Short mmCIF file of C-alpha atoms in Angstrom, two decimals:
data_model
loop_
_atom_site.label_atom_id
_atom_site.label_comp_id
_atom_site.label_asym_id
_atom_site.label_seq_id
_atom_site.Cartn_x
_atom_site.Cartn_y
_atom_site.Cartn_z
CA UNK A 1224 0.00 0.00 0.00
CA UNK A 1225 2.60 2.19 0.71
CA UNK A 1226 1.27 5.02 3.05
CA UNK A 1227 2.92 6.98 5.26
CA UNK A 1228 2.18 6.45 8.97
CA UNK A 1229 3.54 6.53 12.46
CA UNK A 1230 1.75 5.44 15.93
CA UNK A 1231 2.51 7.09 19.22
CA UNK A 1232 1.35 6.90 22.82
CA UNK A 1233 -0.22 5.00 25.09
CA UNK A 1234 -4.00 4.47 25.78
CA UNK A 1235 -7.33 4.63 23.93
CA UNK A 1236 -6.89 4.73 20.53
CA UNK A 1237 -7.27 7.47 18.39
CA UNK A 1238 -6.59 8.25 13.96
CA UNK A 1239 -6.68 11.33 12.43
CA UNK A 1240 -7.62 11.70 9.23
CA UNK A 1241 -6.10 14.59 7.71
CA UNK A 1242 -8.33 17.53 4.91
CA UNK A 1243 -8.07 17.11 1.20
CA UNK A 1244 -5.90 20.23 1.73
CA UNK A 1245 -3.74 19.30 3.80
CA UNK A 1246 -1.90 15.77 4.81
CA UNK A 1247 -0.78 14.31 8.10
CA UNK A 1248 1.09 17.26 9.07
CA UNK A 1249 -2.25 19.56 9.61
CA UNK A 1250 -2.21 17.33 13.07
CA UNK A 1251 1.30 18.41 14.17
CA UNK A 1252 -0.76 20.48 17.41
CA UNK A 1253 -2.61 17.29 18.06
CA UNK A 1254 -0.06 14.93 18.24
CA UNK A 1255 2.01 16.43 20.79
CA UNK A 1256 -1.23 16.81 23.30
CA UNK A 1257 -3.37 13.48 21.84
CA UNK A 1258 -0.12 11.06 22.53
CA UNK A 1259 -0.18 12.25 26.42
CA UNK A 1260 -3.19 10.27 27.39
CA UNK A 1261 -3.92 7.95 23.79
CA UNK A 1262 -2.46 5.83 21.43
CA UNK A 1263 -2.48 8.13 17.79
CA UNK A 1264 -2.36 6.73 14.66
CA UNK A 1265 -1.94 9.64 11.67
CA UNK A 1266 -1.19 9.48 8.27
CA UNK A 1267 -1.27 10.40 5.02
CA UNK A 1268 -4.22 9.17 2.39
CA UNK A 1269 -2.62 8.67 -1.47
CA UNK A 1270 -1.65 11.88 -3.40
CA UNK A 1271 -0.39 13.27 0.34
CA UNK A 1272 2.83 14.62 1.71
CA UNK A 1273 4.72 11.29 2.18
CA UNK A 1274 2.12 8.83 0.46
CA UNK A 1275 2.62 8.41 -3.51
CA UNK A 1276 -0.36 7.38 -5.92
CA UNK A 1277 0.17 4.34 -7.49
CA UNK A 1278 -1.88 3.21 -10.84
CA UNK A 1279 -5.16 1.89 -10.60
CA UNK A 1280 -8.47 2.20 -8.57
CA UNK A 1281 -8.25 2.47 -4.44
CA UNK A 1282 -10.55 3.30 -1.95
CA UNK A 1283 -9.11 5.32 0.78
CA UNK A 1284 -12.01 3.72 3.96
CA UNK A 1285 -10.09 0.47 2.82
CA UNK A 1286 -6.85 1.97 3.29
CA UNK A 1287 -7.57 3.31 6.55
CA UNK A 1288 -8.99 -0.43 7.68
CA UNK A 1289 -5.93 -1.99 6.68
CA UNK A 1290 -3.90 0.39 8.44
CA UNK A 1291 -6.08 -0.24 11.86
CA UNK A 1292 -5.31 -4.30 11.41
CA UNK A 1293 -1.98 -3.41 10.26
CA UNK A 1294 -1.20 -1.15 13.16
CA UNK A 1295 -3.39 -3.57 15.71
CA UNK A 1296 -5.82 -1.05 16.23
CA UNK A 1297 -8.91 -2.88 17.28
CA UNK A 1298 -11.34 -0.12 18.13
CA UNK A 1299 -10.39 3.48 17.46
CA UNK A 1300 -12.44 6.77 17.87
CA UNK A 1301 -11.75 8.63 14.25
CA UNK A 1302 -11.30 12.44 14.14
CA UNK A 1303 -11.73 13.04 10.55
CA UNK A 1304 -11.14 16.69 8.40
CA UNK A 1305 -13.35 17.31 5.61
CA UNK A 1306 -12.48 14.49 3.24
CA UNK A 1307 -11.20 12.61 6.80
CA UNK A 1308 -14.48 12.89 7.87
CA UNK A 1309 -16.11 11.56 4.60
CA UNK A 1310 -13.54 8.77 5.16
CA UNK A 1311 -14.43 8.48 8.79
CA UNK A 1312 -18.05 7.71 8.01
CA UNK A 1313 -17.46 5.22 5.62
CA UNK A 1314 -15.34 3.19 7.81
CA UNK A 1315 -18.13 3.81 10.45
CA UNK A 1316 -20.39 2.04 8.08
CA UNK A 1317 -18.10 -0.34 6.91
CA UNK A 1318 -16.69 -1.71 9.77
CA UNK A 1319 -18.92 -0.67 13.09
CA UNK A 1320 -16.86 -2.77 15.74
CA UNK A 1321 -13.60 -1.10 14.93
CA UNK A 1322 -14.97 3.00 15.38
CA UNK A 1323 -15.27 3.45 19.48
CA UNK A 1324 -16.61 7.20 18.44
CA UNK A 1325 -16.84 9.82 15.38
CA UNK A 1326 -15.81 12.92 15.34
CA UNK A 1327 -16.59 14.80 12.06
CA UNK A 1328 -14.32 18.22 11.68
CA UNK A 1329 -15.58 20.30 8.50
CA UNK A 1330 -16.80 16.80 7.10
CA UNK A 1331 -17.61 15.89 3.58
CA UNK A 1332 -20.86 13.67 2.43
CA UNK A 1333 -21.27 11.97 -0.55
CA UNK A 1334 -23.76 13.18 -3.08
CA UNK A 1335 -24.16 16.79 -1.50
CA UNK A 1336 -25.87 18.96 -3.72
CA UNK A 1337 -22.94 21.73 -3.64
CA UNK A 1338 -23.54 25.54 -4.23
CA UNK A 1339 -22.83 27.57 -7.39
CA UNK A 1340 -20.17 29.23 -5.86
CA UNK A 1341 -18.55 26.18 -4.87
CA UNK A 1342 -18.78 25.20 -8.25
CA UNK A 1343 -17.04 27.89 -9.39
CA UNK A 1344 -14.20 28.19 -7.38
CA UNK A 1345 -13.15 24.43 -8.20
CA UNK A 1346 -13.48 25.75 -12.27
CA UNK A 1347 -11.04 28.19 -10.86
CA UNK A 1348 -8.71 26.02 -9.18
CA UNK A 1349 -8.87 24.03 -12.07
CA UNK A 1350 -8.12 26.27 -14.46
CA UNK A 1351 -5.14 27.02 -12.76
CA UNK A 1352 -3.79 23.76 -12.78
CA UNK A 1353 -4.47 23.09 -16.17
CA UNK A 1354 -2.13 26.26 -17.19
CA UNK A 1355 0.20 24.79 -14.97
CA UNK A 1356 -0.48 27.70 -12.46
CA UNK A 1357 0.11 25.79 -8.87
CA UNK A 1358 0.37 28.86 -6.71
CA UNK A 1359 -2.80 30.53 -8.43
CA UNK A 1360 -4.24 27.01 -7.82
CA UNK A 1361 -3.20 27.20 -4.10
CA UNK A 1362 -4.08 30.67 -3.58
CA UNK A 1363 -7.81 29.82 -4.70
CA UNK A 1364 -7.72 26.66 -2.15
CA UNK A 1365 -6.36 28.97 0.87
CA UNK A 1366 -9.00 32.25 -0.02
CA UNK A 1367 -11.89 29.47 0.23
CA UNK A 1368 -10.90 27.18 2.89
CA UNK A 1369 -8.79 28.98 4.64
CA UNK A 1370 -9.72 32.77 4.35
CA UNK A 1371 -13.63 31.63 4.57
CA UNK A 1372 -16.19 33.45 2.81
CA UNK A 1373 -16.65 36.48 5.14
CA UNK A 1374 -12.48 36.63 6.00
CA UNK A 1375 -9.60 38.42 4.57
CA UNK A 1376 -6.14 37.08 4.24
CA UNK A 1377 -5.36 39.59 7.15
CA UNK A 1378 -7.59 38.19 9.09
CA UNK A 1379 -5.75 34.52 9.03
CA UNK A 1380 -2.83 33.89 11.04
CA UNK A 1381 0.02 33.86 8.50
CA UNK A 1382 1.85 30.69 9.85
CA UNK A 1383 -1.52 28.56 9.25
CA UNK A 1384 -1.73 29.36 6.26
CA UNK A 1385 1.83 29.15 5.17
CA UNK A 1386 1.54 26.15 6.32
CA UNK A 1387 -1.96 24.96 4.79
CA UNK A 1388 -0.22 26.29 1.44
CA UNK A 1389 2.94 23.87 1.81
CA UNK A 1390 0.42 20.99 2.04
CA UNK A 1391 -1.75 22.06 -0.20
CA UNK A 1392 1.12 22.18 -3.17
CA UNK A 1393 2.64 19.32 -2.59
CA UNK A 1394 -1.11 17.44 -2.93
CA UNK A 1395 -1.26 19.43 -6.19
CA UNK A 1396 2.53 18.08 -7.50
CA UNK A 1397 1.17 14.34 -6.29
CA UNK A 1398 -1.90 14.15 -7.88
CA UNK A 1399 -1.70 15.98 -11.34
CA UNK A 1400 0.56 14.58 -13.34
CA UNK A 1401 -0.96 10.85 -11.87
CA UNK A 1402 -4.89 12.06 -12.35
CA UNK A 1403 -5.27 10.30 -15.34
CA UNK A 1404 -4.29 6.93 -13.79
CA UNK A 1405 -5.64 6.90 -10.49
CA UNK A 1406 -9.60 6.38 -9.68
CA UNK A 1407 -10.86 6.52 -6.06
CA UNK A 1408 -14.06 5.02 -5.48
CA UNK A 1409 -16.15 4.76 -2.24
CA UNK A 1410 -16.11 1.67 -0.30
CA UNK A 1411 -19.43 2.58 0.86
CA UNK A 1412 -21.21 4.62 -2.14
CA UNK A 1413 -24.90 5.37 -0.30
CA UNK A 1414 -23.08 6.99 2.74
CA UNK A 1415 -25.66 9.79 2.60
CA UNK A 1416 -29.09 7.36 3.05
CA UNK A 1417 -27.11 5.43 6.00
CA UNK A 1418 -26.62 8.03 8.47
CA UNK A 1419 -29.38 6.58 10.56
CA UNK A 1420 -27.32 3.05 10.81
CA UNK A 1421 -24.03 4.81 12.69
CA UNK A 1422 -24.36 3.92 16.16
CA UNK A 1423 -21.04 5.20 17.56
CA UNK A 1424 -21.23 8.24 19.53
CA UNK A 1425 -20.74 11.18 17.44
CA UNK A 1426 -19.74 15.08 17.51
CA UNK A 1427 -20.02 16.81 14.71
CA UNK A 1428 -17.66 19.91 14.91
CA UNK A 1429 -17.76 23.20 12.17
CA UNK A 1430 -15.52 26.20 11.86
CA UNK A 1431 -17.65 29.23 12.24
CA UNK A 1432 -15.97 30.94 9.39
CA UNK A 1433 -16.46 27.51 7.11
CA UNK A 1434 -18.22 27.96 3.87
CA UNK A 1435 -21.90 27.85 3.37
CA UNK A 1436 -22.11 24.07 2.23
CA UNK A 1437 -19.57 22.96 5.30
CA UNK A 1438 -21.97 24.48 7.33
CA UNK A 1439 -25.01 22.88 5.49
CA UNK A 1440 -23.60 19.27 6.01
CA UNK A 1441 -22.27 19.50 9.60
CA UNK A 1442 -26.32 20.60 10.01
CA UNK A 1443 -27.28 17.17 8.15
CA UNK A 1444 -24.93 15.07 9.85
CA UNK A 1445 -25.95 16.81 13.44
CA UNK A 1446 -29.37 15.97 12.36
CA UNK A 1447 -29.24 12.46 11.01
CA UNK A 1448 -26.60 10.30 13.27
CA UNK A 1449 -28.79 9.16 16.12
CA UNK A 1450 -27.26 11.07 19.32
CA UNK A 1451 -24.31 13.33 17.23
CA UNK A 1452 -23.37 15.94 19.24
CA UNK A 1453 -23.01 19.44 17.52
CA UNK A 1454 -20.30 22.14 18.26
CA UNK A 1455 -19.26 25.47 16.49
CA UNK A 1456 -15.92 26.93 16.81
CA UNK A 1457 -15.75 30.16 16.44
CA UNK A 1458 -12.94 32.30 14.52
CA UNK A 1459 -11.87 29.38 12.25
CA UNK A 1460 -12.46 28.28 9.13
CA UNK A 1461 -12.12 24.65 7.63
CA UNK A 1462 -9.16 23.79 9.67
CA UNK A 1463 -10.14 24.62 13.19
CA UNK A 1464 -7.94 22.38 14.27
CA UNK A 1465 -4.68 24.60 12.94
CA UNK A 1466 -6.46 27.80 13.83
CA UNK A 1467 -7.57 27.17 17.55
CA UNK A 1468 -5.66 23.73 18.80
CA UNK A 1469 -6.23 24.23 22.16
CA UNK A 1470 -9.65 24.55 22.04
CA UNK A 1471 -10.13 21.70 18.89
CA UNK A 1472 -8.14 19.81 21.94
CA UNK A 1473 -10.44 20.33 24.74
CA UNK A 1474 -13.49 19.91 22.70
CA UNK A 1475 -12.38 16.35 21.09
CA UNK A 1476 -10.74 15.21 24.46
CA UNK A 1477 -13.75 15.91 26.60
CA UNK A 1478 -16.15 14.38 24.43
CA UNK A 1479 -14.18 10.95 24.00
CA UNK A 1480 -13.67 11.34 28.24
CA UNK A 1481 -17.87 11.36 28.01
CA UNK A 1482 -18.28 8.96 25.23
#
């Protein structure tokens, strides 16, 4: 499989699952206060910082079930990121007895009916790309997901994004020149009409400065996953968890404690 991984600590178990921004690294905050009190798994899905894309089809919940056996993980609460947390919820589905508890950061759902604008700025970002433009490309990713809607670059602590940009390139120099011989698919395609099935406990967690359709899903996820548990963090976009660590780290720590 080749991913990039590494395990630390002692205690219940915990993965992070990193943003389709970002890889493995967007946990750096986590890892050094998660590893006090749990076992951590992190790493990085294909087309991410250290993990290469290989030819062919892959799903990434698969990946992320292999890595629990192949790490002897036996039941691990997930904190997924926007595509983590689409990834988290598959593997929820896929393989109940191995998710102790959910919690859903910024999350992405399958067959989300997503906005005009959102539309529009990936046309943007793609156009980029497709003139070979990687720091327009990454400039569009950081105004959107890291900016927010309602947020200036001024307004965002340089080092996060600095940091969200360094991520975000190297996904872009990983996945373009493979795109056209790589295919994800879903390990669990009707995601979206299952919701009711999860029965692990569940918080579903939203930067308060997240775009409209973030916002829209965290509401559906809050609303459909028997028991979930929503929170709002405020002054933060789609990576809360970069922009207010101490907080993201109260909030996730407290609510495994109670779950």
């Amino acid at each position: 499989m080749g991913l990039y991984a590494e395990v630390a600590g002692e205690g219940p178990e915990i993965v992070l699952l990193h943003e389709g921004i970002c890889d493995s690294r967007m946990w750096d905050p986590q890892w050094e206060t998660f590893t006090r009190s749990h076992r951590v798994l992190r790493f990085d899905f294909r087309g991410y910082g250290r993990s290469p894309l290989q030819p062919g089809r892959f799903a990434s919940a698969r990946d992320v079930i292999e890595l629990l056996e192949s790490h002897g993980f036996e039941r691990a609460a997930l904190v997924g990121a926007s595509l983590g947390g689409r990834v988290a919820l598959e593997v929820a589905l896929a393989a109940p007895e191995r998710v102790a508890a959910l919690v859903l950061v910024g999350s992405g759902l399958p067959g989300h009916d997503w906005s005009e604008e959102m539309k529009a700025t990936w046309e943007e970002e793609e156009s980029a790309l497709l003139a070979g433009d990687l720091d327009g490309a990454v400039e569009v990713s950081l105004r959107t997901w890291v900016d927010g809607p309602r947020r200036t670059p001024e307004d965002v602590d340089p080092d996060v994004r600095s940091r969200v940009a360094e991520m975000q390139r190297r996904a872009f120099e990983l996945q373009v020149p493979a795109e056209d011989e790589v295919e994800e698919e879903l390990l669990v395609e009707d995601v979206a009409q299952r919701l009711g099935e999860i029965r692990a406990p569940t918080l579903v967690l939203v930067g308060e400065e997240d775009v409209p359709d973030i916002h829209a899903i965290a509401d559906r996820l809050a609303r459909e996953i028997p028991g979930a548990k929503p929170g709002t963090i405020a002054n933060a976009a789609h990576a809360p968890s970069m922009e207010r660590p101490d907080e993201f780290a109260r909030l996730v720590l407290d609510f495994l404690e109670s779950a």
